Coordinates of C-alpha atoms and ligand atoms in Angstrom, one line a residue:
M1482 CA -7.6 -22.0 19.3
K1483 CA -4.3 -20.1 19.2
I1484 CA -3.7 -17.0 17.1
S1485 CA -0.4 -17.7 15.4
P1486 CA 1.1 -16.8 12.1
L1487 CA 1.8 -19.5 9.5
I1488 CA 5.3 -19.3 8.2
F1489 CA 6.8 -20.9 5.0
K1490 CA 10.6 -20.7 5.2
S1491 CA 12.1 -21.4 1.8
V1492 CA 9.5 -24.1 1.1
R1493 CA 10.2 -26.0 -2.1
F1494 CA 8.0 -28.6 -3.8
V1495 CA 8.6 -30.1 -7.2
R1496 CA 6.2 -32.1 -9.3
G1497 CA 7.1 -32.8 -13.0
D1498 CA 7.8 -29.4 -14.7
F1499 CA 6.1 -27.6 -11.9
S1500 CA 8.1 -26.2 -9.0
L1501 CA 7.0 -24.1 -6.1
D1502 CA 9.3 -21.9 -4.0
I1503 CA 7.6 -20.0 -1.2
N1504 CA 9.0 -17.8 1.5
V1505 CA 6.1 -16.0 3.3
R1506 CA 4.6 -15.2 6.7
F1507 CA 0.8 -15.3 6.8
P1508 CA 0.1 -12.9 9.6
E1509 CA -1.8 -14.0 12.7
G1510 CA -5.4 -13.1 13.0
K1511 CA -5.7 -11.9 9.4
L1512 CA -7.3 -13.1 6.3
T1513 CA -4.6 -13.4 3.6
V1514 CA -5.9 -14.0 0.1
I1515 CA -3.7 -15.7 -2.5
L1516 CA -4.7 -14.7 -6.0
G1517 CA -3.2 -16.4 -9.1
P1518 CA -4.2 -18.0 -12.4
S1519 CA -5.2 -21.6 -12.7
G1520 CA -2.2 -23.9 -12.4
C1521 CA 0.1 -21.4 -10.6
G1522 CA 0.3 -23.7 -7.4
K1523 CA -2.4 -22.2 -5.1
T1524 CA -3.8 -25.6 -4.1
T1525 CA -0.3 -27.1 -3.8
L1526 CA 0.5 -24.3 -1.3
L1527 CA -2.6 -25.1 0.8
D1528 CA -1.9 -28.8 0.6
L1529 CA 1.6 -28.1 2.0
A1530 CA 0.1 -25.9 4.7
A1531 CA -2.4 -28.7 5.7
G1532 CA 0.2 -31.5 5.6
F1533 CA -1.4 -33.3 2.7
L1534 CA 1.9 -32.8 0.8
R1535 CA 5.4 -32.8 2.2
P1536 CA 7.9 -30.2 0.9
S1537 CA 11.2 -31.3 -0.6
G1538 CA 13.0 -28.5 1.2
G1539 CA 12.5 -25.7 3.8
S1540 CA 10.2 -25.7 6.8
I1541 CA 6.6 -24.8 7.8
L1542 CA 5.9 -23.2 11.1
E1543 CA 2.7 -22.6 13.1
G1544 CA 3.9 -19.8 15.3
E1545 CA 7.1 -21.1 16.9
Q1546 CA 6.2 -24.7 16.3
D1547 CA 7.9 -26.5 13.3
V1548 CA 5.2 -28.6 11.8
T1549 CA 6.9 -29.6 8.5
L1550 CA 6.9 -33.3 9.2
W1551 CA 3.6 -33.4 11.1
P1552 CA 0.7 -35.4 9.5
P1553 CA -2.6 -33.4 8.8
N1554 CA -4.5 -34.8 11.8
K1555 CA -1.8 -33.5 14.2
R1556 CA -1.9 -30.0 12.8
K1557 CA -4.4 -27.5 14.0
V1558 CA -5.6 -26.7 10.5
G1559 CA -9.2 -26.6 9.1
V1560 CA -9.7 -26.9 5.4
V1561 CA -12.7 -25.9 3.2
F1562 CA -12.4 -27.2 -0.4
Q1563 CA -14.0 -26.0 -3.5
D1564 CA -16.2 -29.0 -3.9
H1565 CA -17.8 -29.2 -0.4
A1566 CA -16.4 -32.6 0.5
L1567 CA -19.0 -33.6 3.2
F1568 CA -19.6 -37.2 4.3
P1569 CA -22.6 -38.2 2.3
H1570 CA -23.8 -40.8 4.8
L1571 CA -23.8 -38.4 7.8
N1572 CA -26.4 -35.7 8.5
V1573 CA -25.3 -32.1 8.8
S1574 CA -24.9 -32.1 12.6
D1575 CA -22.9 -35.4 12.5
N1576 CA -20.7 -34.0 9.7
V1577 CA -19.8 -31.1 11.9
A1578 CA -19.5 -33.2 15.1
Y1579 CA -17.2 -35.7 13.4
G1580 CA -13.9 -33.8 13.8
P1581 CA -14.4 -33.1 17.5
K1582 CA -15.3 -36.7 18.1
V1583 CA -12.3 -38.1 16.3
R1584 CA -10.2 -35.7 18.4
G1585 CA -11.5 -37.1 21.6
A1586 CA -14.7 -35.1 22.5
G1587 CA -17.5 -37.2 23.9
K1588 CA -20.8 -37.5 21.9
V1589 CA -22.6 -34.8 23.9
R1590 CA -19.7 -32.4 23.8
A1591 CA -19.2 -33.0 20.1
G1592 CA -22.9 -32.4 19.5
N1593 CA -22.8 -29.1 21.5
I1594 CA -19.8 -27.9 19.5
A1595 CA -21.6 -28.8 16.2
T1596 CA -24.7 -26.8 17.4
G1597 CA -22.5 -23.8 18.1
Y1598 CA -20.8 -23.7 14.7
L1599 CA -24.0 -24.5 12.8
E1600 CA -25.5 -21.4 14.5
M1601 CA -22.5 -19.3 13.5
T1602 CA -22.9 -20.4 9.9
H1603 CA -26.7 -19.9 9.9
M1604 CA -27.3 -23.6 9.4
S1605 CA -29.0 -24.6 12.7
K1606 CA -32.3 -25.3 10.9
F1607 CA -30.6 -27.9 8.7
A1608 CA -29.0 -29.9 11.5
S1609 CA -30.7 -33.2 10.7
R1610 CA -30.7 -32.9 6.9
M1611 CA -28.5 -35.1 4.7
P1612 CA -25.9 -33.4 2.5
Y1613 CA -27.6 -34.5 -0.8
S1614 CA -30.7 -32.4 0.2
L1615 CA -28.7 -29.2 0.5
S1616 CA -27.9 -26.5 -2.1
G1617 CA -24.3 -25.7 -3.0
G1618 CA -24.3 -22.6 -0.7
E1619 CA -25.7 -24.6 2.2
R1620 CA -23.2 -27.3 1.7
Q1621 CA -20.3 -24.8 1.8
R1622 CA -21.8 -23.4 5.1
V1623 CA -21.7 -26.8 6.6
A1624 CA -18.2 -27.4 5.2
L1625 CA -17.1 -24.2 6.9
A1626 CA -18.8 -25.2 10.2
R1627 CA -17.1 -28.5 10.0
S1628 CA -13.7 -27.1 9.5
L1629 CA -14.2 -24.6 12.4
A1630 CA -15.5 -27.3 14.7
I1631 CA -12.0 -28.8 15.3
E1632 CA -11.1 -25.3 16.6
P1633 CA -8.1 -24.9 14.3
D1634 CA -5.4 -22.4 14.6
I1635 CA -5.3 -21.9 10.9
L1636 CA -8.2 -21.9 8.4
L1637 CA -7.5 -22.7 4.8
L1638 CA -10.1 -22.1 2.1
D1639 CA -9.5 -23.3 -1.5
E1640 CA -11.7 -21.4 -3.9
P1641 CA -14.7 -22.0 -1.6
F1642 CA -17.2 -20.0 -3.5
S1643 CA -16.3 -20.8 -7.1
S1644 CA -19.1 -23.2 -7.8
L1645 CA -21.8 -20.7 -6.5
D1646 CA -23.6 -18.1 -8.5
A1647 CA -22.6 -14.4 -8.2
A1648 CA -25.1 -13.2 -5.6
L1649 CA -24.6 -16.2 -3.3
R1650 CA -20.8 -15.9 -3.7
R1651 CA -21.1 -12.3 -2.4
T1652 CA -23.3 -13.3 0.6
L1653 CA -21.1 -16.2 1.6
R1654 CA -17.8 -14.3 1.3
N1655 CA -19.2 -11.6 3.6
E1656 CA -20.2 -14.2 6.1
V1657 CA -16.7 -15.8 5.9
R1658 CA -15.2 -12.4 6.4
Q1659 CA -17.4 -11.8 9.5
I1660 CA -16.6 -15.2 11.0
Q1661 CA -12.9 -14.7 10.4
K1662 CA -13.0 -11.3 12.1
H1663 CA -15.2 -12.6 15.0
T1664 CA -12.9 -15.6 15.7
S1665 CA -9.6 -13.8 14.8
I1666 CA -8.4 -17.0 13.2
T1667 CA -5.4 -16.9 10.9
A1668 CA -7.0 -17.6 7.5
I1669 CA -5.7 -18.1 4.0
L1670 CA -8.2 -18.1 1.1
V1671 CA -7.2 -19.0 -2.4
T1672 CA -9.0 -17.6 -5.5
H1673 CA -8.5 -16.8 -9.1
D1674 CA -11.2 -14.1 -8.9
Q1675 CA -9.7 -10.6 -8.8
D1676 CA -12.8 -8.9 -7.4
E1677 CA -13.2 -11.4 -4.6
A1678 CA -9.5 -11.0 -3.7
L1679 CA -9.7 -7.2 -3.5
A1680 CA -12.9 -7.3 -1.6
L1681 CA -11.8 -9.8 1.1
A1682 CA -8.2 -9.5 1.7
D1683 CA -6.5 -8.0 4.7
E1684 CA -3.3 -9.0 3.0
L1685 CA -3.2 -9.9 -0.7
A1686 CA -0.5 -12.2 -2.2
V1687 CA -0.3 -12.5 -6.0
M1688 CA 1.1 -15.8 -7.2
R1689 CA 2.5 -16.9 -10.5
H1690 CA 4.5 -20.0 -11.6
G1691 CA 4.8 -21.3 -8.0
R1692 CA 6.1 -18.1 -6.5
I1693 CA 4.5 -15.2 -4.6
I1694 CA 5.3 -12.1 -6.6
Q1695 CA 3.9 -9.4 -4.3
M1696 CA 2.2 -9.3 -1.0
G1697 CA 0.6 -6.3 0.7
K1698 CA -2.6 -4.4 1.3
P1699 CA -5.0 -4.7 -1.7
G1700 CA -5.0 -0.9 -2.2
E1701 CA -1.3 -0.9 -2.3
L1702 CA -1.1 -3.6 -4.9
W1703 CA -3.8 -1.9 -7.0
K1704 CA -1.9 1.4 -7.0
N1705 CA 1.7 0.1 -6.9
P1706 CA 1.9 -3.3 -8.6
A1707 CA 5.4 -4.8 -8.4
D1708 CA 5.3 -5.9 -12.0
L1709 CA 3.3 -5.9 -15.2
F1710 CA 1.7 -9.3 -14.5
T1711 CA 0.4 -8.1 -11.2
A1712 CA -0.9 -4.9 -12.7
L1713 CA -2.8 -6.7 -15.5
F1714 CA -4.0 -9.6 -13.3
L1715 CA -5.5 -7.4 -10.6
G1716 CA -8.0 -5.9 -12.9
R1717 CA -8.8 -3.1 -15.3
T1718 CA -5.9 -1.0 -16.4
T1719 CA -4.7 1.1 -19.3
R1720 CA -1.7 -0.6 -20.9
L1721 CA 0.3 1.4 -23.4
S1722 CA 3.7 0.2 -24.7
V1723 CA 6.3 2.9 -24.2
R1724 CA 7.9 4.1 -27.4
R1725 CA 10.4 6.5 -26.0
I1726 CA 11.5 7.9 -22.7
S1727 CA 13.2 11.3 -22.4
P1728 CA 14.6 12.4 -19.0
L1729 CA 13.8 16.0 -18.0
N1730 CA 16.2 18.4 -16.3
T1731 CA 14.0 18.3 -13.2
N1732 CA 13.7 14.7 -11.9
G1733 CA 10.9 13.6 -14.3
L1734 CA 10.5 11.8 -17.5
M1735 CA 8.5 12.4 -20.7
V1736 CA 7.0 9.1 -21.8
E1737 CA 5.8 8.7 -25.3
T1738 CA 3.2 6.1 -26.3
A1739 CA 0.9 5.6 -29.3
A1740 CA -1.9 7.4 -27.3
G1741 CA 0.1 10.5 -26.4
T1742 CA 3.0 11.7 -24.3
I1743 CA 2.7 12.1 -20.5
R1744 CA 5.0 13.3 -17.8
I1745 CA 6.0 11.1 -14.9
D1746 CA 7.7 12.5 -11.8
N1747 CA 9.7 10.8 -9.1
T1748 CA 10.9 7.7 -10.9
E1749 CA 13.9 6.2 -9.1
K1750 CA 15.7 4.9 -12.2
L1751 CA 15.5 5.3 -15.9
P1752 CA 13.2 2.5 -17.2
V1753 CA 14.5 0.2 -20.0
L1754 CA 12.5 -0.8 -23.0
P1755 CA 10.3 -2.7 -23.6
S1756 CA 8.2 -1.1 -20.9
T1757 CA 4.5 -0.6 -20.4
L1758 CA 2.7 2.4 -19.1
V1759 CA -0.2 1.4 -16.7
I1760 CA -2.9 3.7 -15.3
R1761 CA -6.0 2.6 -13.3
P1762 CA -9.4 3.7 -14.7
E1763 CA -10.2 6.0 -11.7
D1764 CA -7.1 8.0 -12.6
L1765 CA -8.3 9.0 -16.1
I1766 CA -10.5 12.0 -16.5
L1767 CA -12.4 12.8 -19.7
T1768 CA -11.5 16.3 -21.0
K1769 CA -11.3 18.4 -24.2
S1770 CA -7.7 18.2 -25.1
G1771 CA -5.9 15.8 -22.7
H1772 CA -2.7 13.9 -22.4
L1773 CA -4.0 10.7 -24.0
S1774 CA -6.4 9.9 -26.8
G1775 CA -7.9 6.9 -28.5
Q1776 CA -10.9 5.5 -30.3
V1777 CA -13.7 3.9 -28.5
T1778 CA -13.9 0.1 -29.1
E1779 CA -16.1 -1.0 -26.3
V1780 CA -18.9 0.6 -24.2
E1781 CA -20.3 -1.3 -21.3
Y1782 CA -22.9 -0.1 -18.8
A1783 CA -21.8 -0.8 -15.3
G1784 CA -24.8 0.6 -13.4
G1785 CA -24.4 4.4 -12.8
H1786 CA -21.4 4.6 -15.1
W1787 CA -20.0 3.3 -18.3
R1788 CA -16.8 1.2 -18.7
I1789 CA -15.1 2.3 -21.8
R1790 CA -12.2 0.8 -23.7
L1791 CA -10.2 2.8 -26.2
N1792 CA -7.8 1.5 -28.8
A1793 CA -4.7 3.6 -29.1
G1794 CA -2.2 1.9 -31.3
D1795 CA -1.6 -1.7 -32.2
G1796 CA -3.6 -4.6 -30.8
T1797 CA -2.3 -4.6 -27.2
D1798 CA -2.4 -0.8 -26.6
M1799 CA -5.6 0.0 -24.7
I1800 CA -7.0 2.6 -22.5
D1801 CA -9.6 1.5 -19.9
C1802 CA -11.6 4.3 -18.3
D1803 CA -14.9 5.1 -16.7
I1804 CA -17.4 7.7 -17.8
H1805 CA -20.1 9.0 -15.5
D1806 CA -22.0 11.1 -18.1
T1807 CA -25.6 10.4 -18.7
M1808 CA -24.9 9.8 -22.4
P1809 CA -22.2 7.2 -23.3
P1810 CA -19.9 7.7 -26.2
S1811 CA -20.4 5.5 -29.3
V1812 CA -18.0 3.0 -30.7
G1813 CA -15.6 4.9 -33.1
D1814 CA -15.7 8.2 -31.2
L1815 CA -12.4 9.8 -30.5
L1816 CA -11.9 10.6 -26.7
S1817 CA -9.3 12.6 -24.9
L1818 CA -8.3 12.0 -21.3
N1819 CA -6.1 13.6 -18.6
V1820 CA -4.0 11.5 -16.3
R1821 CA -4.3 12.2 -12.6
S1822 CA -0.9 13.4 -11.4
G1823 CA 1.3 10.7 -9.8
S1824 CA -1.0 7.8 -10.9
A1825 CA 0.8 6.5 -14.0
R1826 CA 3.4 3.7 -13.6
I1827 CA 6.0 2.4 -16.0
L1828 CA 6.6 -1.3 -15.6
P1829 CA 9.2 -3.4 -17.5
G1830 CA 8.0 -5.8 -20.1
A1831 CA 5.4 -6.0 -22.8
V1832 CA 1.7 -7.0 -22.5
S1833 CA 2.2 -9.8 -25.0
D1834 CA 4.5 -11.5 -22.5
Y1835 CA 1.6 -11.9 -20.0
L1836 CA -1.3 -13.1 -22.1
E1837 CA -2.5 -15.3 -19.2
A1838 CA -3.1 -12.2 -17.1
R1839 CA -5.5 -10.5 -19.4
Ligands
ADP612 P1 -3.9 -24.0 -8.8 O1 -4.6 -24.5 -7.6 O2 -3.3 -22.7 -8.7 O3 -4.8 -24.1 -10.0 P2 -2.3 -26.5 -8.5 O4 -1.6 -26.2 -7.2 O5 -3.5 -27.3 -8.4 O6 -2.7 -25.0 -9.1 O7 -1.3 -27.1 -9.6 C1 0.0 -26.6 -9.7 C2 0.7 -27.5 -10.8 O8 0.7 -28.8 -10.4 C3 -0.1 -27.4 -12.1 O9 0.9 -27.4 -13.2 C4 -0.9 -28.7 -12.1 O10 -1.1 -29.2 -13.4 C5 0.1 -29.7 -11.4 N1 -0.7 -30.7 -10.6 C6 -1.6 -30.5 -9.7 N2 -2.1 -31.6 -9.1 C7 -1.4 -32.6 -9.8 C8 -1.3 -34.0 -9.6 N3 -2.1 -34.7 -8.8 N4 -0.4 -34.7 -10.4 C9 0.4 -34.1 -11.3 N5 0.4 -32.7 -11.4 C10 -0.5 -32.0 -10.7
MG613 MG1 -6.6 -25.1 -7.2

C-alpha cells in the first residue's frame, strides 16, 4: 500500500442531461467525505475513480501516476458499495481471499491475508459462514475486509452504511474511521447524510449538479459556507431573507429582515439582493429583548435540550435555535434572541432557489 493523493484534473463526464466537471485533490492518508443530494453525481465520481467509467476529458492521477485509461483491476483501488456485493457462493473467508488470489497470491498466503483483515473488521468468528446467513452490518464488515485485502492505495466507500439502522450505522462508521486512521489509507466516502459527513470527514466536499462547490474542514464549512446551498444542506440554520442593507460609516452593515435588524461587521463587499441571512443554532442566545424575534412553530426534544423553530415572516423565513431550559416554550410563544457577534453570514440567493437542500 502506498499513501498517495487521488487527483482529478478537469475531469469531465457527460451522460444525457447530466454533466460532471471535477477538479480536486483528495489528500493522501485522509478521509474525504463527499456530501451531496441524490443524483448530484457522487456514485459517478467514484465510478470514475475506480475505473468503471472513463472520463470524456481531463485526467485522473494516483500520486504521480496517470491512471485515466487504466482498467479497474490494474488500479490499486478498493471499493465498498451500498448494497454489500459479496459473492453469494463463497464463504466469508473465501470472499475476502478472492482479491489477493486473483492478483497472484497463493492459496495459503491469500488465506492468511483474509484472516488478518477479518480480524481487523471483527469478523474472524464468521470466517466460514455464507453471506446469506449474515446481517446487513456483518456483510458490510466483510465487504470492507474484502476491499482492504487487495491492499489498495485508495479506498472508495459509496454510502456504505445507508441500509443499516441508526445505532449500527454509528458503530460501523466509527470502525471505518479507526481502520482508516490505523492504515492511513487515502479514503473517499460518499454520503447524503449531513450528520455522518460532519462526524467522519477530515476533509468535507459538498457536491451539487456534478460539481464540488466547497471543500475544507467540516467546522470551516459549517461556519463559513461558500453559498446558500451549502449552508442549508449542511444542517440546521436560521434563514431569513434580507429586506434591506444599510452600510454604516464604520465598516459594518445593518441588515434588516422580517425577524429584526442585526449588525454585521467585516463584510468585504456590499451584498446584492436577493440575499439570505444565515446563523447556526449554537450562535443564537435566548434573551429578553434581543436582535431577532419570532413565533414558535416547532418544539422538539433532543435529549438534554430542545430544538426550536420559529417563524419570522413568510413561509421560508425561519429561525432554528436550541434552548437548554428545563421547561420548553410552547407553540405560539413569542421568543427573542441575541446573535453571537461575528456569527451571522449573508449569502446571495433566496431559500426558494434551493428547495432540494432543505
Ligand atoms: P448520486 O450517486 O449522487 O445519487 P449518480 O452519480 O448515481 O448520483 O447519478 C448522477 C446522474 O446520472 C443522475 O442524474 C442519474 O439519474 C444519472 N444516472 C446514473 N446512473 C445512470 C445510468 N446507468 N444511466 C443513465 N443515467 C444514469
Ligand atoms: Mg449514488
